[in-house]
Coordinates of C-alpha atoms and ligand atoms in Angstrom, one line a residue:
M10 CA 164.7 76.8 -61.8
C11 CA 162.8 80.1 -62.8
G12 CA 160.6 81.7 -60.4
I13 CA 157.7 84.1 -60.9
V14 CA 156.0 86.8 -58.7
G15 CA 153.2 89.0 -59.8
Y16 CA 151.4 91.6 -57.6
F17 CA 148.1 93.5 -58.1
G18 CA 146.6 95.5 -55.2
K19 CA 146.4 98.5 -53.1
N20 CA 149.9 98.5 -52.1
K21 CA 153.2 99.4 -54.0
A22 CA 154.2 96.6 -56.0
L23 CA 157.9 96.9 -55.9
P24 CA 158.9 95.7 -52.5
I25 CA 156.5 93.0 -52.4
L26 CA 157.9 91.8 -55.8
L27 CA 161.5 92.1 -54.6
E28 CA 160.7 90.3 -51.5
G29 CA 158.8 87.5 -53.3
L30 CA 162.0 87.3 -55.6
E31 CA 164.3 86.9 -52.6
R32 CA 162.2 84.3 -51.4
L33 CA 162.4 82.4 -54.8
E34 CA 166.2 82.9 -54.8
Y35 CA 166.6 79.2 -53.3
R36 CA 165.3 77.6 -56.5
G37 CA 168.5 78.5 -58.4
Y38 CA 168.7 81.2 -61.2
D39 CA 171.2 83.4 -63.1
S40 CA 169.2 86.8 -63.8
A41 CA 166.2 88.6 -62.7
G42 CA 164.0 91.3 -63.9
I43 CA 161.0 93.4 -63.0
V44 CA 158.3 95.5 -64.7
V45 CA 156.0 97.7 -62.8
Y46 CA 152.9 99.9 -64.3
C47 CA 153.5 103.2 -62.9
G48 CA 150.4 105.2 -64.0
E49 CA 150.5 105.0 -67.8
K50 CA 153.8 103.6 -68.2
M51 CA 155.5 100.3 -67.8
K52 CA 158.9 100.6 -65.9
S53 CA 161.3 97.8 -66.3
L54 CA 164.6 96.7 -65.0
K55 CA 166.8 93.6 -65.4
S56 CA 170.1 92.5 -64.0
V57 CA 172.3 89.4 -64.4
G58 CA 173.4 87.6 -61.2
R59 CA 171.6 87.8 -57.8
V60 CA 168.4 89.8 -56.9
S61 CA 170.3 92.1 -54.8
S62 CA 172.1 93.4 -57.9
L63 CA 168.6 94.2 -59.3
K64 CA 167.6 95.6 -56.0
E65 CA 170.6 98.1 -56.3
K66 CA 169.4 99.2 -59.8
V67 CA 165.7 99.5 -58.8
I68 CA 166.6 101.9 -55.9
K69 CA 168.0 104.3 -58.3
E70 CA 165.0 104.4 -60.5
D71 CA 161.5 105.7 -59.9
L72 CA 159.4 102.2 -60.2
I73 CA 158.0 102.8 -56.6
S74 CA 154.6 104.2 -57.4
G75 CA 153.1 101.3 -59.3
K76 CA 150.5 98.7 -57.5
V77 CA 150.7 96.3 -60.4
G78 CA 153.9 94.5 -61.5
I79 CA 155.6 91.2 -62.3
A80 CA 158.8 89.8 -61.7
H81 CA 161.0 86.8 -62.4
T82 CA 164.3 84.9 -61.5
R83 CA 165.6 83.0 -64.8
W84 CA 167.4 80.0 -65.0
A85 CA 168.8 79.9 -68.4
T86 CA 167.4 77.1 -71.0
H87 CA 167.2 79.2 -74.5
G88 CA 170.1 81.6 -74.7
K89 CA 172.8 82.5 -72.1
P90 CA 172.3 84.4 -68.9
S91 CA 172.1 88.1 -70.0
E92 CA 170.1 91.1 -69.4
K93 CA 168.5 90.6 -72.9
N94 CA 167.4 87.2 -72.2
A95 CA 166.1 87.9 -68.6
H96 CA 162.4 88.2 -68.0
P97 CA 160.0 89.9 -68.2
H98 CA 159.9 90.1 -72.0
C99 CA 157.7 92.4 -74.0
D100 CA 156.0 93.0 -77.4
C101 CA 157.4 95.2 -80.2
K102 CA 155.8 98.3 -78.7
R103 CA 157.0 97.6 -74.9
K104 CA 153.3 97.5 -73.8
I105 CA 152.7 94.1 -73.0
W106 CA 154.9 92.4 -70.6
V107 CA 155.2 88.6 -69.6
C108 CA 157.0 86.4 -67.3
H109 CA 157.2 82.6 -68.2
N110 CA 158.4 79.5 -66.6
G111 CA 158.5 76.4 -68.7
I112 CA 159.5 75.7 -72.2
I113 CA 157.7 76.7 -75.4
E114 CA 158.4 73.8 -77.6
N115 CA 157.1 75.1 -80.9
Y116 CA 158.8 78.5 -80.4
K117 CA 160.8 78.5 -83.6
I118 CA 157.9 78.0 -85.8
L119 CA 156.0 80.8 -84.0
K120 CA 158.9 83.1 -84.0
K121 CA 159.3 82.7 -87.7
W122 CA 155.5 83.2 -88.3
L123 CA 155.7 86.2 -86.2
I124 CA 159.0 87.7 -87.8
E125 CA 157.2 87.3 -91.1
R126 CA 154.2 89.3 -89.8
G127 CA 156.7 92.1 -88.8
H128 CA 157.2 91.4 -85.2
K129 CA 160.7 92.4 -83.9
F130 CA 162.5 90.3 -81.4
R131 CA 165.0 91.3 -78.8
S132 CA 166.0 88.1 -77.2
E133 CA 167.2 84.5 -77.9
T134 CA 164.4 83.1 -75.5
D135 CA 161.3 80.8 -76.5
T136 CA 159.5 83.0 -74.1
E137 CA 159.4 86.0 -76.2
V138 CA 156.9 84.6 -78.5
I139 CA 154.3 84.9 -75.9
P140 CA 154.0 88.8 -75.6
H141 CA 154.3 88.9 -79.5
L142 CA 151.6 86.5 -79.9
I143 CA 149.5 88.6 -77.4
E144 CA 150.1 91.7 -79.3
E145 CA 149.1 89.9 -82.4
Y146 CA 145.7 88.9 -81.1
F147 CA 145.3 92.0 -78.8
Q148 CA 141.8 93.8 -79.5
G149 CA 141.5 95.6 -76.2
N150 CA 141.3 92.8 -73.7
L151 CA 144.4 91.2 -72.3
E152 CA 142.8 87.8 -71.2
N153 CA 141.2 87.2 -74.5
A154 CA 144.4 87.9 -76.4
L155 CA 146.3 85.6 -73.8
V156 CA 143.7 82.8 -74.4
K157 CA 144.3 83.2 -78.1
A158 CA 148.1 83.0 -77.8
L159 CA 147.8 80.0 -75.6
K160 CA 146.0 77.9 -78.2
K161 CA 148.9 78.4 -80.5
I162 CA 151.5 77.4 -77.7
E163 CA 152.9 73.9 -77.3
G164 CA 154.8 73.1 -74.3
T165 CA 154.8 74.0 -70.6
Y166 CA 154.0 77.1 -69.1
A167 CA 153.4 79.3 -66.0
I168 CA 152.7 82.7 -67.5
V169 CA 151.8 86.1 -65.7
A170 CA 151.2 89.2 -67.9
I171 CA 150.3 92.9 -67.7
S172 CA 149.6 95.4 -70.3
E173 CA 149.6 99.3 -70.5
K174 CA 146.8 98.9 -73.0
D175 CA 144.6 97.0 -70.7
P176 CA 146.1 98.2 -67.6
N177 CA 145.1 97.7 -63.8
K178 CA 144.9 94.0 -64.1
I179 CA 147.0 91.0 -64.0
V180 CA 146.4 87.8 -66.0
A181 CA 148.0 84.4 -65.2
A182 CA 147.7 80.9 -66.7
K183 CA 149.5 77.5 -66.5
N184 CA 150.3 74.2 -68.0
S185 CA 152.5 71.7 -66.4
S186 CA 154.4 74.5 -64.4
P187 CA 153.2 75.4 -61.1
L188 CA 151.3 78.6 -60.3
I189 CA 149.5 79.7 -57.0
I190 CA 147.6 82.6 -56.3
G191 CA 147.5 84.1 -52.9
I192 CA 144.2 86.0 -52.1
G193 CA 144.7 89.0 -49.7
D194 CA 142.4 91.7 -48.8
K195 CA 141.8 93.4 -52.1
E196 CA 145.1 92.2 -53.3
F197 CA 146.6 89.1 -55.2
I198 CA 150.1 87.9 -55.2
V199 CA 150.8 85.3 -57.9
A200 CA 153.8 82.9 -57.7
S201 CA 155.4 79.8 -58.9
D202 CA 156.0 78.8 -55.3
A203 CA 154.3 79.2 -52.2
S204 CA 157.2 80.7 -50.2
A205 CA 156.8 84.0 -52.2
I206 CA 153.3 84.3 -50.9
L207 CA 153.5 83.1 -47.2
S208 CA 154.4 86.5 -45.7
Y209 CA 151.0 88.0 -47.4
T210 CA 148.3 85.5 -47.2
K211 CA 147.9 81.6 -46.7
K212 CA 144.7 81.9 -48.5
V213 CA 145.5 80.4 -52.0
V214 CA 143.9 79.1 -55.3
Y215 CA 146.0 76.6 -57.3
L216 CA 145.6 76.9 -61.0
N217 CA 145.1 73.6 -63.0
D218 CA 146.6 73.1 -66.4
K219 CA 145.2 75.2 -69.2
E220 CA 143.3 77.6 -66.8
V221 CA 143.6 81.3 -67.0
A222 CA 143.3 83.8 -63.9
V223 CA 142.4 87.5 -64.3
M224 CA 142.8 89.6 -61.1
N225 CA 141.5 93.4 -61.1
A226 CA 139.8 95.6 -58.6
D227 CA 136.7 93.8 -59.2
G228 CA 138.1 90.4 -57.7
I229 CA 139.6 87.5 -59.3
K230 CA 137.9 85.2 -62.2
F231 CA 138.9 82.0 -63.8
L232 CA 138.6 80.9 -67.3
D233 CA 139.5 77.8 -69.5
L234 CA 140.8 78.1 -72.9
F235 CA 137.5 78.3 -74.4
K236 CA 136.6 81.5 -72.1
K237 CA 134.2 79.3 -70.2
S238 CA 134.2 80.7 -66.6
L239 CA 135.3 78.4 -63.9
S240 CA 134.8 78.3 -60.1
K241 CA 137.8 77.2 -58.1
K242 CA 138.4 76.3 -54.3
T243 CA 140.5 78.3 -52.0
H244 CA 143.0 76.5 -49.9
I245 CA 144.8 77.5 -46.8
L246 CA 148.7 76.9 -46.8
N247 CA 149.7 75.2 -43.6
W248 CA 153.3 76.5 -43.8
D249 CA 154.5 79.4 -41.7
L250 CA 156.8 82.1 -42.7
S251 CA 159.5 81.0 -40.1
S252 CA 160.0 77.5 -41.7
A253 CA 160.9 79.7 -44.9
Q254 CA 163.6 81.7 -43.0
K255 CA 167.1 80.6 -41.7
S256 CA 166.4 81.2 -38.0
G257 CA 169.8 82.2 -37.1
Y258 CA 171.6 79.3 -39.1
P259 CA 174.3 80.4 -41.4
H260 CA 172.6 78.4 -44.3
F261 CA 169.1 76.7 -45.0
M262 CA 171.1 73.3 -45.5
L263 CA 172.3 73.4 -42.1
K264 CA 169.1 74.4 -40.6
E265 CA 167.3 71.6 -42.5
I266 CA 169.9 69.1 -41.5
F267 CA 169.0 70.0 -37.8
E268 CA 165.3 70.1 -38.6
Q269 CA 165.4 66.4 -39.1
P270 CA 164.5 65.1 -35.7
E271 CA 161.3 67.4 -36.1
S272 CA 160.6 66.8 -39.8
I273 CA 160.8 63.1 -39.3
A274 CA 158.5 63.3 -36.3
N275 CA 156.0 65.3 -38.3
S276 CA 156.1 62.8 -41.0
L277 CA 155.2 60.0 -38.6
R278 CA 152.7 62.2 -36.7
G279 CA 149.2 60.5 -36.1
R280 CA 150.2 57.7 -38.6
L281 CA 151.3 55.1 -36.1
I282 CA 148.8 52.7 -34.6
N283 CA 151.0 50.8 -32.0
K284 CA 148.6 48.2 -30.6
E285 CA 147.6 47.0 -33.8
G286 CA 151.2 47.2 -35.6
I287 CA 149.7 49.2 -38.4
T288 CA 150.0 52.6 -40.1
K289 CA 147.1 55.0 -40.6
L290 CA 147.6 56.7 -44.0
G291 CA 144.6 58.9 -44.6
G292 CA 145.9 59.8 -48.3
L293 CA 145.6 56.2 -49.1
D294 CA 141.9 55.5 -47.7
N295 CA 140.4 55.7 -51.2
V296 CA 142.7 52.9 -52.5
R297 CA 143.0 50.7 -49.6
K298 CA 141.1 47.8 -51.4
K299 CA 143.2 48.4 -54.5
M300 CA 146.4 48.5 -52.5
A301 CA 145.5 45.0 -51.0
N302 CA 145.6 43.3 -54.6
I303 CA 148.7 45.0 -56.3
K304 CA 151.0 42.6 -57.5
R305 CA 153.7 44.9 -58.5
I306 CA 155.1 48.4 -57.6
L307 CA 156.9 50.7 -59.9
I308 CA 158.9 53.5 -58.5
S309 CA 160.1 56.4 -60.4
S310 CA 161.9 59.6 -59.1
C311 CA 164.9 61.7 -59.7
G312 CA 168.2 62.5 -57.6
T313 CA 167.8 62.2 -54.0
A314 CA 164.2 61.1 -54.3
F315 CA 165.5 58.3 -56.8
Y316 CA 167.8 56.9 -53.9
A317 CA 165.0 57.1 -51.5
G318 CA 163.0 54.9 -54.1
L319 CA 166.1 52.5 -53.9
V320 CA 165.7 52.1 -50.2
G321 CA 161.8 51.6 -50.8
E322 CA 162.6 48.7 -53.3
Y323 CA 164.8 47.0 -50.7
L324 CA 162.0 47.5 -48.0
I325 CA 159.0 46.7 -49.7
E326 CA 160.3 43.6 -51.5
E327 CA 161.8 42.1 -48.1
K328 CA 158.7 43.0 -45.9
T329 CA 155.9 42.5 -48.3
G330 CA 157.1 40.0 -51.1
I331 CA 155.7 42.5 -53.7
P332 CA 158.1 42.8 -56.6
V333 CA 159.6 46.2 -56.9
E334 CA 161.3 48.2 -59.8
V335 CA 162.7 51.5 -59.5
D336 CA 163.4 53.8 -62.6
L337 CA 164.9 57.2 -63.0
A338 CA 162.1 59.3 -64.0
S339 CA 163.9 60.8 -67.0
E340 CA 164.4 57.2 -68.3
F341 CA 161.0 55.5 -67.5
R342 CA 159.1 56.3 -70.6
Y343 CA 161.8 55.4 -72.9
R344 CA 161.8 52.0 -72.1
K345 CA 158.3 50.8 -72.8
P346 CA 157.3 49.9 -69.3
I347 CA 155.0 47.0 -68.7
I348 CA 152.1 47.9 -66.8
D349 CA 148.8 46.3 -65.8
K350 CA 145.9 47.2 -63.6
H351 CA 147.6 45.2 -60.7
T352 CA 150.6 47.7 -61.0
A353 CA 151.1 50.6 -58.6
F354 CA 153.3 53.3 -59.9
L355 CA 154.6 55.4 -57.1
I356 CA 156.3 59.0 -57.8
V357 CA 158.5 60.3 -55.1
S358 CA 159.1 63.9 -55.2
Q359 CA 159.9 66.8 -52.7
S360 CA 158.8 69.5 -55.0
G361 CA 156.0 67.5 -56.6
E362 CA 156.9 69.6 -59.8
T363 CA 159.6 67.9 -61.2
A364 CA 159.2 67.5 -65.0
D365 CA 160.7 64.4 -65.6
S366 CA 158.7 62.8 -62.6
L367 CA 155.4 64.3 -64.2
A368 CA 156.3 63.0 -67.6
A369 CA 156.6 59.5 -66.1
L370 CA 153.5 59.7 -64.2
K371 CA 151.7 60.8 -67.4
E372 CA 152.9 57.8 -69.1
A373 CA 152.0 55.5 -66.1
K374 CA 148.6 57.0 -66.0
E375 CA 147.9 56.3 -69.8
K376 CA 149.0 52.6 -69.3
G377 CA 146.4 52.4 -66.5
A378 CA 148.6 52.2 -63.4
L379 CA 147.3 52.9 -60.0
T380 CA 149.2 56.0 -59.3
L381 CA 150.5 57.2 -56.0
G382 CA 152.7 59.8 -54.8
I383 CA 155.1 60.5 -51.8
V384 CA 155.2 64.2 -52.1
N385 CA 156.3 67.1 -49.9
T386 CA 154.8 70.1 -51.3
V387 CA 151.2 70.3 -50.6
G388 CA 148.8 71.1 -53.7
S389 CA 151.9 70.5 -56.0
T390 CA 151.0 69.2 -59.4
I391 CA 152.0 65.5 -58.7
S392 CA 150.1 65.5 -55.5
R393 CA 147.1 66.6 -57.6
E394 CA 147.6 64.4 -60.4
T395 CA 148.0 61.2 -58.8
D396 CA 145.2 58.6 -57.5
A397 CA 146.2 58.7 -53.9
G398 CA 149.3 59.4 -51.9
I399 CA 151.1 60.4 -48.8
Y400 CA 152.6 63.8 -47.8
N401 CA 155.7 64.0 -46.4
H402 CA 154.8 66.8 -44.0
A403 CA 158.6 67.8 -43.6
G404 CA 158.1 71.5 -44.3
P405 CA 159.3 73.7 -47.0
E406 CA 162.9 72.6 -48.1
I407 CA 164.7 75.8 -49.2
S408 CA 168.3 74.7 -49.7
V409 CA 168.8 73.4 -53.1
A410 CA 170.5 70.2 -51.8
S411 CA 167.8 67.8 -50.4
T412 CA 168.4 66.9 -46.7
K413 CA 165.3 66.7 -44.6
A414 CA 163.0 65.7 -47.6
F415 CA 165.1 62.5 -48.1
T416 CA 165.0 61.3 -44.5
S417 CA 161.3 62.1 -44.6
Q418 CA 161.0 60.0 -47.5
L419 CA 162.7 57.2 -46.1
S420 CA 160.3 57.6 -43.1
I421 CA 157.2 57.6 -45.5
F422 CA 158.5 54.4 -47.1
I423 CA 158.6 52.7 -43.8
L424 CA 155.0 53.6 -43.3
L425 CA 154.0 52.4 -46.8
T426 CA 155.8 49.4 -46.1
L427 CA 154.0 48.5 -43.0
F428 CA 150.7 49.4 -44.3
L429 CA 151.3 46.9 -47.4
A430 CA 152.9 44.3 -45.3
R431 CA 150.1 44.2 -42.6
Q432 CA 147.6 43.9 -45.4
R433 CA 149.7 40.8 -46.2
Q434 CA 151.7 38.3 -44.0
M435 CA 153.4 40.6 -41.5
S436 CA 152.8 39.6 -38.0
L437 CA 151.4 41.9 -35.5
I438 CA 154.5 41.5 -33.5
E439 CA 156.8 42.5 -36.2
G440 CA 154.6 45.5 -37.1
K441 CA 155.0 46.6 -33.4
E442 CA 158.5 46.0 -33.1
I443 CA 159.1 48.3 -36.4
I444 CA 157.0 50.9 -34.9
N445 CA 158.8 51.0 -31.6
S446 CA 162.0 51.3 -33.2
L447 CA 160.6 54.0 -35.6
K448 CA 159.6 56.1 -32.9
K449 CA 163.0 56.3 -31.4
I450 CA 164.5 57.6 -34.6
P451 CA 164.0 61.3 -34.1
A452 CA 165.8 61.0 -30.7
K453 CA 168.7 59.1 -32.4
V454 CA 169.1 61.7 -35.1
K455 CA 169.2 64.5 -32.4
Q456 CA 172.2 62.4 -30.8
I457 CA 174.0 62.3 -34.1
L458 CA 173.7 66.2 -34.5
K459 CA 175.4 66.5 -31.1
N460 CA 178.6 65.2 -32.9
I461 CA 179.2 68.0 -35.5
S462 CA 182.6 69.1 -33.7
Q463 CA 184.0 65.7 -35.0
I464 CA 182.6 65.7 -38.2
K465 CA 183.9 69.2 -38.7
R466 CA 187.2 68.1 -37.8
I467 CA 187.1 65.2 -40.2
A468 CA 185.6 67.8 -43.0
K469 CA 188.8 69.9 -42.3
K470 CA 191.2 66.8 -42.7
Y471 CA 189.5 65.7 -45.9
K472 CA 188.6 69.1 -47.6
K473 CA 191.6 69.2 -49.9
F474 CA 191.0 65.8 -51.7
N475 CA 189.3 66.0 -55.1
N476 CA 187.9 62.6 -55.4
F477 CA 186.1 60.3 -53.0
F478 CA 184.2 57.1 -53.0
F479 CA 181.1 56.4 -50.8
M480 CA 180.2 52.8 -50.4
G481 CA 177.6 50.5 -48.6
R482 CA 175.7 47.5 -49.2
K483 CA 172.0 46.5 -49.2
Y484 CA 170.0 49.2 -47.2
N485 CA 173.3 51.5 -47.2
Y486 CA 174.0 51.1 -50.8
P487 CA 171.5 54.1 -51.8
V488 CA 172.8 55.9 -48.8
A489 CA 176.2 55.9 -50.2
L490 CA 174.9 56.9 -53.7
E491 CA 173.1 59.9 -51.6
G492 CA 176.5 60.7 -49.7
A493 CA 178.2 61.0 -52.8
L494 CA 175.6 63.2 -54.5
K495 CA 175.5 65.5 -51.4
L496 CA 179.3 65.9 -51.7
K497 CA 179.6 66.6 -55.3
E498 CA 176.6 69.2 -55.5
I499 CA 177.6 71.2 -52.5
S500 CA 181.4 71.1 -52.8
Y501 CA 181.8 70.4 -56.6
I502 CA 184.3 67.7 -55.4
H503 CA 184.2 64.5 -57.9
A504 CA 182.3 61.7 -55.7
E505 CA 181.0 58.5 -56.6
G506 CA 178.7 56.0 -54.8
Y507 CA 179.1 52.5 -55.0
S508 CA 177.8 49.3 -53.9
A509 CA 180.7 48.1 -51.8
G510 CA 180.7 44.6 -53.3
E511 CA 181.3 46.2 -56.9
M512 CA 184.5 48.1 -56.0
K513 CA 186.6 45.1 -56.9
H514 CA 184.9 44.9 -60.5
G515 CA 186.7 48.0 -61.6
P516 CA 186.7 51.0 -59.5
I517 CA 189.3 49.8 -56.9
A518 CA 191.9 50.5 -59.8
L519 CA 191.4 54.2 -58.8
I520 CA 192.4 53.8 -55.2
D521 CA 195.6 55.4 -53.8
K522 CA 196.6 57.5 -51.0
N523 CA 194.9 60.5 -52.7
F524 CA 191.5 58.9 -53.0
P525 CA 189.6 58.8 -49.8
S526 CA 186.6 56.3 -49.1
V527 CA 183.6 56.6 -47.0
F528 CA 182.3 53.2 -45.9
I529 CA 178.8 53.0 -44.5
V530 CA 179.4 49.8 -42.3
T531 CA 176.9 49.6 -39.6
E532 CA 176.3 46.4 -37.7
N533 CA 173.9 44.6 -39.8
S534 CA 173.4 41.5 -42.0
V535 CA 176.0 42.6 -44.5
Y536 CA 178.6 44.2 -41.9
E537 CA 181.3 41.5 -42.3
K538 CA 181.3 41.7 -45.9
V539 CA 181.8 45.6 -46.2
V540 CA 184.4 45.3 -43.6
S541 CA 186.2 42.8 -46.3
N542 CA 185.8 45.7 -48.9
M543 CA 187.3 48.0 -46.4
E544 CA 190.2 45.8 -46.1
E545 CA 190.8 45.6 -49.8
V546 CA 190.8 49.6 -50.0
K547 CA 193.2 49.7 -47.0
A548 CA 195.5 47.2 -48.7
R549 CA 195.8 49.7 -51.5
G550 CA 196.5 52.7 -49.2
G551 CA 193.4 54.5 -49.6
P552 CA 192.2 56.6 -46.8
I553 CA 189.1 55.5 -45.0
I554 CA 186.3 57.1 -43.2
A555 CA 183.8 54.7 -41.6
I556 CA 180.2 55.2 -40.4
T557 CA 179.5 52.6 -37.7
N558 CA 177.5 52.1 -34.6
I559 CA 178.5 53.5 -31.0
G560 CA 180.5 51.0 -29.2
N561 CA 182.0 49.1 -32.2
K562 CA 185.5 49.5 -31.8
K563 CA 186.8 46.8 -34.3
L564 CA 187.1 49.1 -37.1
D565 CA 189.7 51.5 -35.4
K566 CA 192.6 49.8 -37.0
I567 CA 191.1 49.7 -40.5
A568 CA 189.6 53.0 -40.8
D569 CA 191.6 56.4 -40.5
D570 CA 188.6 58.0 -39.0
V571 CA 185.2 56.7 -37.5
I572 CA 182.0 58.4 -37.1
Y573 CA 179.6 56.7 -34.8
V574 CA 175.8 56.7 -35.0
P575 CA 173.3 54.8 -32.8
K576 CA 172.2 51.3 -33.5
T577 CA 168.6 50.6 -34.9
I578 CA 167.0 47.9 -36.9
E579 CA 168.6 47.3 -40.3
I580 CA 165.5 48.6 -42.1
L581 CA 165.8 52.0 -40.4
E582 CA 169.6 52.5 -40.8
P583 CA 169.4 54.7 -43.8
I584 CA 167.6 57.4 -41.8
L585 CA 170.3 57.7 -39.4
N586 CA 173.4 56.7 -41.5
V587 CA 172.8 59.7 -44.1
V588 CA 173.1 62.4 -41.6
P589 CA 176.6 62.4 -40.9
L590 CA 177.1 62.2 -44.8
Q591 CA 174.9 65.5 -45.0
L592 CA 177.2 67.3 -42.5
L593 CA 180.3 66.0 -43.9
A594 CA 179.3 67.4 -47.3
Y595 CA 178.0 70.8 -45.7
Y596 CA 181.1 71.5 -43.8
I597 CA 183.4 70.5 -46.8
G598 CA 181.2 72.9 -49.0
V599 CA 181.6 75.5 -46.6
M600 CA 185.2 74.9 -46.0
R601 CA 185.8 75.2 -49.7
G602 CA 184.0 78.6 -50.0
R603 CA 180.8 77.1 -51.9
D604 CA 177.5 78.9 -52.0
V605 CA 176.1 75.8 -50.4
D606 CA 172.4 76.8 -50.6
K607 CA 172.6 77.7 -54.2
P608 CA 175.2 75.6 -55.8
R609 CA 176.3 76.3 -59.3
N610 CA 174.2 75.2 -62.2
L611 CA 171.4 73.5 -59.9
A612 CA 167.9 74.6 -59.4
K613 CA 165.7 73.5 -56.3
S614 CA 162.9 72.5 -58.6
V615 CA 163.8 71.0 -62.0
T616 CA 160.7 71.9 -64.3
V617 CA 162.2 71.3 -67.6
E618 CA 162.8 67.7 -68.9
Ligands
F6R718 C1 169.7 66.5 -54.6 C2 168.4 67.0 -55.2 C3 167.7 66.6 -56.4 C4 166.2 66.2 -56.2 C5 165.5 65.9 -57.5 C6 164.3 65.5 -57.3 O1 170.0 67.2 -53.4 O2 167.6 67.9 -54.5 O3 168.5 65.5 -56.8 O4 166.1 65.1 -55.2 O5 165.9 67.0 -58.4 O6 163.4 66.7 -57.2 P1 162.1 66.3 -56.4 O7 162.2 65.4 -55.4 O8 161.6 67.6 -56.1 O9 161.1 65.7 -57.4

């Protein structure tokens, strides 16, 4: 989705803004723009497509000298991708400039009102009402005009603004869209995402909803929408720059797949107490007693995080006896969810900023649930808005397609399950057994990653097919869904995930020699049943790729290709079994010439509903 960078300080703004935009590219965008205050004048440039095209244009212009500027990568919502619609947007006299993430829901009414008052609009965007509103209210001070404008606006926003009429300052505001302010030595860098800040400073302030920040040579001050000054805490980011770079890998996606042994280990680090068979989850300390009394859990999330939630459902119900329901966050509030004080509502989110998940969280909060988060991005809105939670500690995930966040979410679900189960009936012995198996998972993932040459060969063989099924049962059913999602988003091949048992209720009609199926068929409680489903596909001439355990030779006659993974206990299988599916999707995507890190139409952090 859209990305924002703003700079005020002692250095030239241009290279800092361009580098920031490049670091935000992974979020997905279709156009980019920049404006720099160059002593008495604003200079702006925009381009459709990649930041590199903007860079080429900028080099020819003299934007270099300014030390205040804002820049943006836009992911179109209102109005097609074009220079006219790209941010920053300005007022009638091109003196007030604004970059905005989010959606101004009442922009039509505001636009009509502003046009009646003589304002001239240049774009089709909702954003453009903001600089015009600021212009309308401007009386010599940018933040005062912004505050007045914000009071008129309904919707979500992260905003940065600069003005030639009140120069040498940058103002920022937020409501339901993330905005972080990096604090350097007499300089400030404002961004929608920490990755644009990391190379300058790790000292940051997170803006809360309906807060405004004003940065100038005197420092930084914070206000609410009543202009009351606020004091805010600074935080230190614990991500380093190398984790936001490719480190020699051709794509972030491959790097992140290969980081999984470490990211899983990081999710588990310091949280397993072997001799007591329990997990230590500091983020749940303040709700420990409430957790012992919860009678029902609702999990809500989107996409890959939703599939992690489905695995969580199987796990928590099997091991704790607590009833669990999983909902797509985009559906949750439309179905009148039943919530009481014994219900825990759990959001799973890599970014911690997904608009649908935030909306679901708001609904659950209003209904009085205990709210929990499994979130990767430290300091993100969901992590701050929930009552308690568990951070993934998987490090920044840059590639649009989620990989290491998923295996980390699965690992956290095991930790949470152990936490809840040991508060209830799970025995010490069982707790210890799970911990022992869990500790071996990073090494087993490493073992799977050694097998890339075979997976590459299989990718080459199957890359020409235009339809795929992914099938599994029980714990591996959500893995099948995730395998299909990975393939479709990275390669643009039509792929569907199914419960293997559901196949005969309709989808089997599609099977023929041109429709391969990937079966996740590791040796667990539903193994024989999945093998029967494979036989049904085989009998209809469908090509089969099977994922099974090392040493299981029984599938050689049914499957056309077999990928072997190490054995583990059934509840941990998803963490291992998804890895070859990630690699298969990655290599097919690369072989079909796709932009795997930034697939078309997708965005890393989906901040619109
Ligand atoms: C798929 C993918 C998405 C996200 C979904 C939720 O590879 O990345 O399906 O999982 O948009 O995002 P978060 O976890 O940030 O809430």
